[in-house]
Amino acid sequence: MPLTPDAKGVFPIAPTPFLDDGSIDTASIDRLTDFYLECGSTGITVLGQLGEAPKLEHAESVDVAARMIQRAGKLPVVVGVSAPGFAAMRALTREVMDRGAAGVMIAPPNTLRTDDQIVGYYRQAVEAIGDDVPFVIQDYPLTFSVQMTPGVIRRIVTELPSCAMLKHEDWPGLEKISTLRGFEKDGSMRHISILCGNNGLFLDYEVERGADGANTGYCFPDMLCDVVRLNAAGEREAAHDLFDAHLPLLRYEQQPGAGLAVRKYVMMRRGLLTSAAQRKPAAVMSATARAEVDHLLRRLARHDPRAALE
Amino acid sequence: MPLTPDAKGVFPIAPTPFLDDGSIDTASIDRLTDFYLECGSTGITVLGQLGEAPKLEHAESVDVAARMIQRAGKLPVVVGVSAPGFAAMRALTREVMDRGAAGVMIAPPNTLRTDDQIVGYYRQAVEAIGDDVPFVIQDYPLTFSVQMTPGVIRRIVTELPSCAMLKHEDWPGLEKISTLRGFEKDGSMRHISILCGNNGLFLDYEVERGADGANTGYCFPDMLCDVVRLNAAGEREAAHDLFDAHLPLLRYEQQPGAGLAVRKYVMMRRGLLTSAAQRKPAAVMSATARAEVDHLLRRLARHDPRAALE
Amino acid sequence: MPLTPDAKGVFPIAPTPFLDDGSIDTASIDRLTDFYLECGSTGITVLGQLGEAPKLEHAESVDVAARMIQRAGKLPVVVGVSAPGFAAMRALTREVMDRGAAGVMIAPPNTLRTDDQIVGYYRQAVEAIGDDVPFVIQDYPLTFSVQMTPGVIRRIVTELPSCAMLKHEDWPGLEKISTLRGFEKDGSMRHISILCGNNGLFLDYEVERGADGANTGYCFPDMLCDVVRLNAAGEREAAHDLFDAHLPLLRYEQQPGAGLAVRKYVMMRRGLLTSAAQRKPAAVMSATARAEVDHLLRRLARHDPRAALE
Amino acid sequence: MPLTPDAKGVFPIAPTPFLDDGSIDTASIDRLTDFYLECGSTGITVLGQLGEAPKLEHAESVDVAARMIQRAGKLPVVVGVSAPGFAAMRALTREVMDRGAAGVMIAPPNTLRTDDQIVGYYRQAVEAIGDDVPFVIQDYPLTFSVQMTPGVIRRIVTELPSCAMLKHEDWPGLEKISTLRGFEKDGSMRHISILCGNNGLFLDYEVERGADGANTGYCFPDMLCDVVRLNAAGEREAAHDLFDAHLPLLRYEQQPGAGLAVRKYVMMRRGLLTSAAQRKPAAVMSATARAEVDHLLRRLARHDPRAALE
């Protein structure tokens, strides 16, 4: 079941679970996958930017993706295959597609500057992986330093029919969604799925602007599912109320570099991960930071009982 | 009354008010200054990163600063003097210090990379402006692409006695505050004032980590003053409650590039500015964006009556 | 006599001469200007990237430009007006145009990324300075980190009729010249002058590719004039022979940061400058570096007697 | 025979030879290796920045390195193992060390900024590959955007005993060599080998400053060997004469991006490579560029008969 431009809902970005000794925690992979299914996710993305992919040996990457694909059953699983060279990208793509992946996600290398370089890169990537593999553009200038205008995205979407989705995490990004949906309306660009990342920091208004949902790793993916669902159901203020209750923690988790430790810590406290361990090199969470997250959870629990973890 | 390392509280970053025809709006400068005084600010910073300083002719810059200095009376006014060359920095510094400024703020040029380059830059800046002028380090890697470790800040503070304050807006930045305050405790660095920027996105925990307050331009500086005051008074949960109520709007205003239009729009709606106009080049606010801000204000007004602007 | 798209030959980039005490050395400005005239220059550019413009107070900048303009007589003088804000750019432009400048040179700020941002920047610059002022695009990605494709340059040239010249210093840059001249041939871009910078490192082949000459500051501008002249006269191998003899020194002077000290040192030894002094902050030349330059000059003197300086 | 800090001479950077169909050209690997041996190289570096490593599948990388190691016999072979993650770096290091590599070369990722980040990165890399594997620091800010001060290099060398060599390609870089050798003289840093890259653009003076030789891929590695040998033999002017004769071509080949095509083209013309093919994505050489290189070779042949290729 390949990824299509009609994808909607929430594709959580899955962290890669490790045990304290650094080995891959397969039990947590299964538990996490089951949780994503139960809370209403419509897909999963694995080995993304915060999936610690560069810390995995090639065979481990394939194993992690394959296990999640199998466990997820009918849910489409997208696999991050960004790599410094097209040889590694092609190799990983082939192996995960053979194991049932729905598509792959490709981030631009941080050396790209001009519009032509960006479009050219995606063209070459598709040549490498094959034009039968659905792919996701990852548009995350904060991390990748690559700035794609709406016009550049339109060029990629138009030139490359296998582009199925935009993982939108530009910042600011609200007008970009409106512009892209405007391109669809005026007939200058075909429809693609737009799911939003950047930890969901603007998800409340992104869905109102026309985004199809979320594609990010916030430690309460169930909240993301609820917000998308409430918005779709026309319950605007309820969606904002829930989102706003989570915003203090969500913002805390969104800190670059430091955020993954927060995410894994909360997911461990929620019983989703056995351990909050990251493979080295890893940002360490101080005792003060842990106390701050505990404080944020206690405050959140007044509004959302799922945060009552004691 | 020069700026000292003991500064505490809130130094709002003042926008530069313009009328719709692009001329400087002196009435709004006065109104804004009065408002800062009334709501409990302990200082003001003018011609900062979001003060549209590069759009002012030199004489205009001096006039804007001088008017605010005079109106602010005993309140210390810090003037941003960042410039591509030391000649311009020195010229502006002299003129505003002659007119009663309490000190100047200096941001590093975005070409600096190594620790030695950063320390060397501030050394040269002090040579240029004179070591009798108190200065503020602006540490804002998100905008300036210059990364200062705590060790580098310690070197600057130790080598240059005229350094009085750090405008802290690193992100993530909580551990940095703890580290710097740790340096003071272990005797390896003298005390300086740390006021936090980045639109106050982490002010709730920054003051708990040891920051002395805020130095940012959020459209409700009165909220910033309240949060700092509540925290100092030991009313932790009340501080967080107020902060969290503002966070959805605050986050919206913090968007790089787009944020200044939001700030001026809300300040106009609050009656502080006659017009939300920016000089060109300016990011324009769409009708949808304005509606989103109005929505955020309505939701905020349920918690903070100051946001009830209709 | 305004700058036109038909400009050809060599516009040396003039250094700003200082005396050892840091004051502006007006006698050397005159001597330098006279030398440029005598050796066959067809124009002069002042206050460029290596003219130490950021170290000059505004009034000094105007004085330096005005003095050179007056001394140069009928020779067109282009003035660098790059600035962090359009207010300063407009102010300097007006003053030097009033004093007889032929046009201005504008470099893009190093924060520009996308094609649209670059074109938009030049559009705004022209709005600021007025569309009656001929301007030069400075395309120097090595220093400014802004990458302009040939297509972007064509957009600027087409949209902005006051664009008269490209200071071409992309690297690699030979194909870019061929592409731009191709645009002229296929009728998709009007003709502009292309003069080459980057210290002339590829001038030998750039003129063969269709460039109109040089616009750079190498310490032997007379060699640049000769090479352009020999090439125009069809004496290809003679042009290369002379160029190759200079290449070891030229390459040494082209070192970023360190090069200006080399340039001023040689110009002092040639009797063009009274002093090799730079205003602070300045890269200092070690005794070993001076000995290396002396060695390079001795070796060069075997081929070009102008380098025999003892 | 592991790499030691006493390494001297020339370690050419080997290109990876491909046939026109993109397959690896093992015959050319052998021919190239034999040539390096015959012309006086003292080592070889394979899979470097211009070895097209990112275009090789993992198994291919191991095969290319292994074949060259075996063919090179007693000559030490260093293998580039730079990778976006430590897992891939460790995996490749283990496999090539098992096959007889003398050491590995590690470039810093282009996201590193502060001194501590750079030192920390090499510390983590050594943890990953093992402290028994000799490694080379690649200091190439032009390509990697990472600026290492002499002090940072000293910290790495001092903290990590397995650091054997610096591939020095900073630009400007002459004073850096003097400073590092000064550290050795004043006893603050142990001795390491310094071999120079950046296509040898300053090799003439680098060896005079104390560098031990070259580690770069210029299409006449035999010239590099001669220059290092002549300099060591005290024949200074002869070394410069030979170097200067090559400088026009060397400079042409040093163009970023475009240079590899030039290198492979000349090596094909010299009979070292069967084909000049690169794997995609590859910069293509225009007919004009080929004619320019032919012209450069003809001119060079007047001084160095090895360039007479007709």
CSV table of N, CA, C and O in Angstrom, one decimal, chain A residues 1-8 11 37 41-44 69 72-79 96-104 132-135 164-165:
chain,number,residue,atom,x,y,z
A,1,MET,N,0.8,-1.2,0.0
A,1,MET,CA,0.0,0.0,0.0
A,1,MET,C,0.9,1.3,0.0
A,1,MET,O,1.3,1.7,1.0
A,2,PRO,N,1.2,1.8,-1.2
A,2,PRO,CA,2.1,2.9,-1.2
A,2,PRO,C,1.5,4.2,-0.7
A,2,PRO,O,0.3,4.4,-0.7
A,3,LEU,N,2.4,5.1,-0.3
A,3,LEU,CA,2.0,6.4,0.1
A,3,LEU,C,1.3,7.1,-1.0
A,3,LEU,O,1.9,7.1,-2.1
A,4,THR,N,0.3,7.9,-0.8
A,4,THR,CA,-0.4,8.6,-1.9
A,4,THR,C,-0.5,10.1,-1.5
A,4,THR,O,-0.5,10.4,-0.3
A,5,PRO,N,-0.7,11.0,-2.4
A,5,PRO,CA,-0.9,12.4,-2.1
A,5,PRO,C,-2.2,12.7,-1.4
A,5,PRO,O,-2.4,13.8,-1.0
A,6,ASP,N,-3.0,11.7,-1.1
A,6,ASP,CA,-4.2,11.9,-0.3
A,6,ASP,C,-4.1,11.6,1.2
A,6,ASP,O,-5.1,11.6,1.9
A,7,ALA,N,-2.9,11.3,1.6
A,7,ALA,CA,-2.7,11.0,3.0
A,7,ALA,C,-3.1,12.1,3.9
A,7,ALA,O,-2.9,13.3,3.6
A,8,LYS,N,-3.7,11.7,5.0
A,8,LYS,CA,-4.3,12.7,6.0
A,8,LYS,C,-4.0,12.2,7.4
A,8,LYS,O,-3.7,11.0,7.5
A,11,PHE,N,1.0,11.1,11.1
A,11,PHE,CA,2.1,10.1,11.0
A,11,PHE,C,3.1,10.5,12.1
A,11,PHE,O,4.0,11.3,11.8
A,37,LEU,N,-1.0,2.9,16.6
A,37,LEU,CA,-2.3,2.4,16.0
A,37,LEU,C,-3.5,2.7,16.9
A,37,LEU,O,-4.5,3.2,16.4
A,41,SER,N,-3.4,7.1,14.8
A,41,SER,CA,-2.5,7.5,13.8
A,41,SER,C,-2.9,6.9,12.4
A,41,SER,O,-3.5,5.8,12.4
A,42,THR,N,-2.6,7.6,11.4
A,42,THR,CA,-2.9,7.1,10.0
A,42,THR,C,-1.7,6.6,9.3
A,42,THR,O,-1.8,6.2,8.1
A,43,GLY,N,-0.5,6.7,9.9
A,43,GLY,CA,0.7,6.3,9.3
A,43,GLY,C,1.8,6.4,10.4
A,43,GLY,O,1.6,7.0,11.5
A,44,ILE,N,3.0,6.0,10.0
A,44,ILE,CA,4.2,6.2,10.9
A,44,ILE,C,5.4,6.6,10.0
A,44,ILE,O,5.5,6.1,8.9
A,69,ILE,N,7.3,-1.9,10.2
A,69,ILE,CA,6.5,-2.1,9.1
A,69,ILE,C,5.6,-3.3,9.3
A,69,ILE,O,4.4,-3.3,9.1
A,72,ALA,N,3.0,-2.7,12.1
A,72,ALA,CA,2.0,-1.7,11.8
A,72,ALA,C,0.9,-2.2,10.9
A,72,ALA,O,-0.1,-1.6,10.7
A,73,GLY,N,1.1,-3.4,10.3
A,73,GLY,CA,0.1,-4.0,9.5
A,73,GLY,C,-0.3,-3.1,8.3
A,73,GLY,O,0.5,-2.8,7.5
A,74,LYS,N,-1.6,-2.7,8.3
A,74,LYS,CA,-2.0,-1.9,7.1
A,74,LYS,C,-1.6,-0.5,7.1
A,74,LYS,O,-1.8,0.2,6.2
A,75,LEU,N,-1.1,0.0,8.3
A,75,LEU,CA,-0.7,1.4,8.4
A,75,LEU,C,0.5,1.6,7.5
A,75,LEU,O,1.5,0.9,7.6
A,76,PRO,N,0.5,2.7,6.7
A,76,PRO,CA,1.7,3.0,5.9
A,76,PRO,C,2.9,3.5,6.7
A,76,PRO,O,2.7,4.3,7.6
A,77,VAL,N,4.0,2.9,6.4
A,77,VAL,CA,5.2,3.4,7.1
A,77,VAL,C,6.2,4.0,6.2
A,77,VAL,O,6.6,3.4,5.1
A,78,VAL,N,6.6,5.3,6.5
A,78,VAL,CA,7.5,6.0,5.6
A,78,VAL,C,8.9,5.9,6.3
A,78,VAL,O,9.0,6.0,7.6
A,79,VAL,N,9.9,5.7,5.5
A,79,VAL,CA,11.3,5.5,6.1
A,79,VAL,C,12.2,6.7,5.7
A,79,VAL,O,12.3,7.0,4.5
A,96,VAL,N,14.2,-1.3,2.3
A,96,VAL,CA,13.0,-1.0,3.0
A,96,VAL,C,11.7,-1.2,2.2
A,96,VAL,O,10.7,-1.6,2.6
A,97,MET,N,11.8,-0.8,0.9
A,97,MET,CA,10.7,-1.0,0.0
A,97,MET,C,10.4,-2.5,-0.2
A,97,MET,O,9.3,-2.9,-0.2
A,98,ASP,N,11.5,-3.2,-0.3
A,98,ASP,CA,11.3,-4.7,-0.4
A,98,ASP,C,10.6,-5.3,0.9
A,98,ASP,O,9.9,-6.3,0.8
A,99,ARG,N,10.8,-4.6,2.0
A,99,ARG,CA,10.2,-5.1,3.2
A,99,ARG,C,8.8,-4.5,3.5
A,99,ARG,O,8.3,-4.6,4.6
A,100,GLY,N,8.3,-3.7,2.5
A,100,GLY,CA,7.0,-3.2,2.7
A,100,GLY,C,6.8,-1.8,3.1
A,100,GLY,O,5.6,-1.4,3.4
A,101,ALA,N,7.8,-1.0,3.0
A,101,ALA,CA,7.6,0.5,3.3
A,101,ALA,C,6.7,1.1,2.3
A,101,ALA,O,6.6,0.6,1.2
A,102,ALA,N,6.0,2.1,2.7
A,102,ALA,CA,5.0,2.8,1.9
A,102,ALA,C,5.7,3.9,1.0
A,102,ALA,O,5.1,4.4,0.1
A,103,GLY,N,6.8,4.3,1.5
A,103,GLY,CA,7.5,5.4,0.8
A,103,GLY,C,8.8,5.8,1.6
A,103,GLY,O,9.0,5.2,2.7
A,104,VAL,N,9.5,6.8,1.1
A,104,VAL,CA,10.7,7.3,1.8
A,104,VAL,C,10.6,8.8,2.0
A,104,VAL,O,9.9,9.5,1.2
A,132,ASP,N,9.4,4.9,-9.1
A,132,ASP,CA,8.2,4.2,-8.6
A,132,ASP,C,8.1,4.2,-7.1
A,132,ASP,O,7.2,3.6,-6.5
A,133,VAL,N,9.0,4.9,-6.4
A,133,VAL,CA,9.0,4.9,-5.0
A,133,VAL,C,8.4,6.3,-4.5
A,133,VAL,O,9.0,7.3,-4.8
A,134,PRO,N,7.3,6.3,-3.9
A,134,PRO,CA,6.7,7.5,-3.4
A,134,PRO,C,7.6,8.2,-2.4
A,134,PRO,O,8.2,7.5,-1.5
A,135,PHE,N,7.8,9.5,-2.5
A,135,PHE,CA,8.7,10.2,-1.6
A,135,PHE,C,8.1,11.4,-1.0
A,135,PHE,O,7.2,12.0,-1.5
A,164,ALA,N,4.8,12.5,-3.1
A,164,ALA,CA,3.4,12.3,-2.6
A,164,ALA,C,3.1,13.3,-1.4
A,164,ALA,O,1.9,13.6,-1.2
A,165,MET,N,4.1,13.8,-0.8
A,165,MET,CA,3.8,14.5,0.5
A,165,MET,C,4.9,15.5,0.8
A,165,MET,O,6.1,15.4,0.4
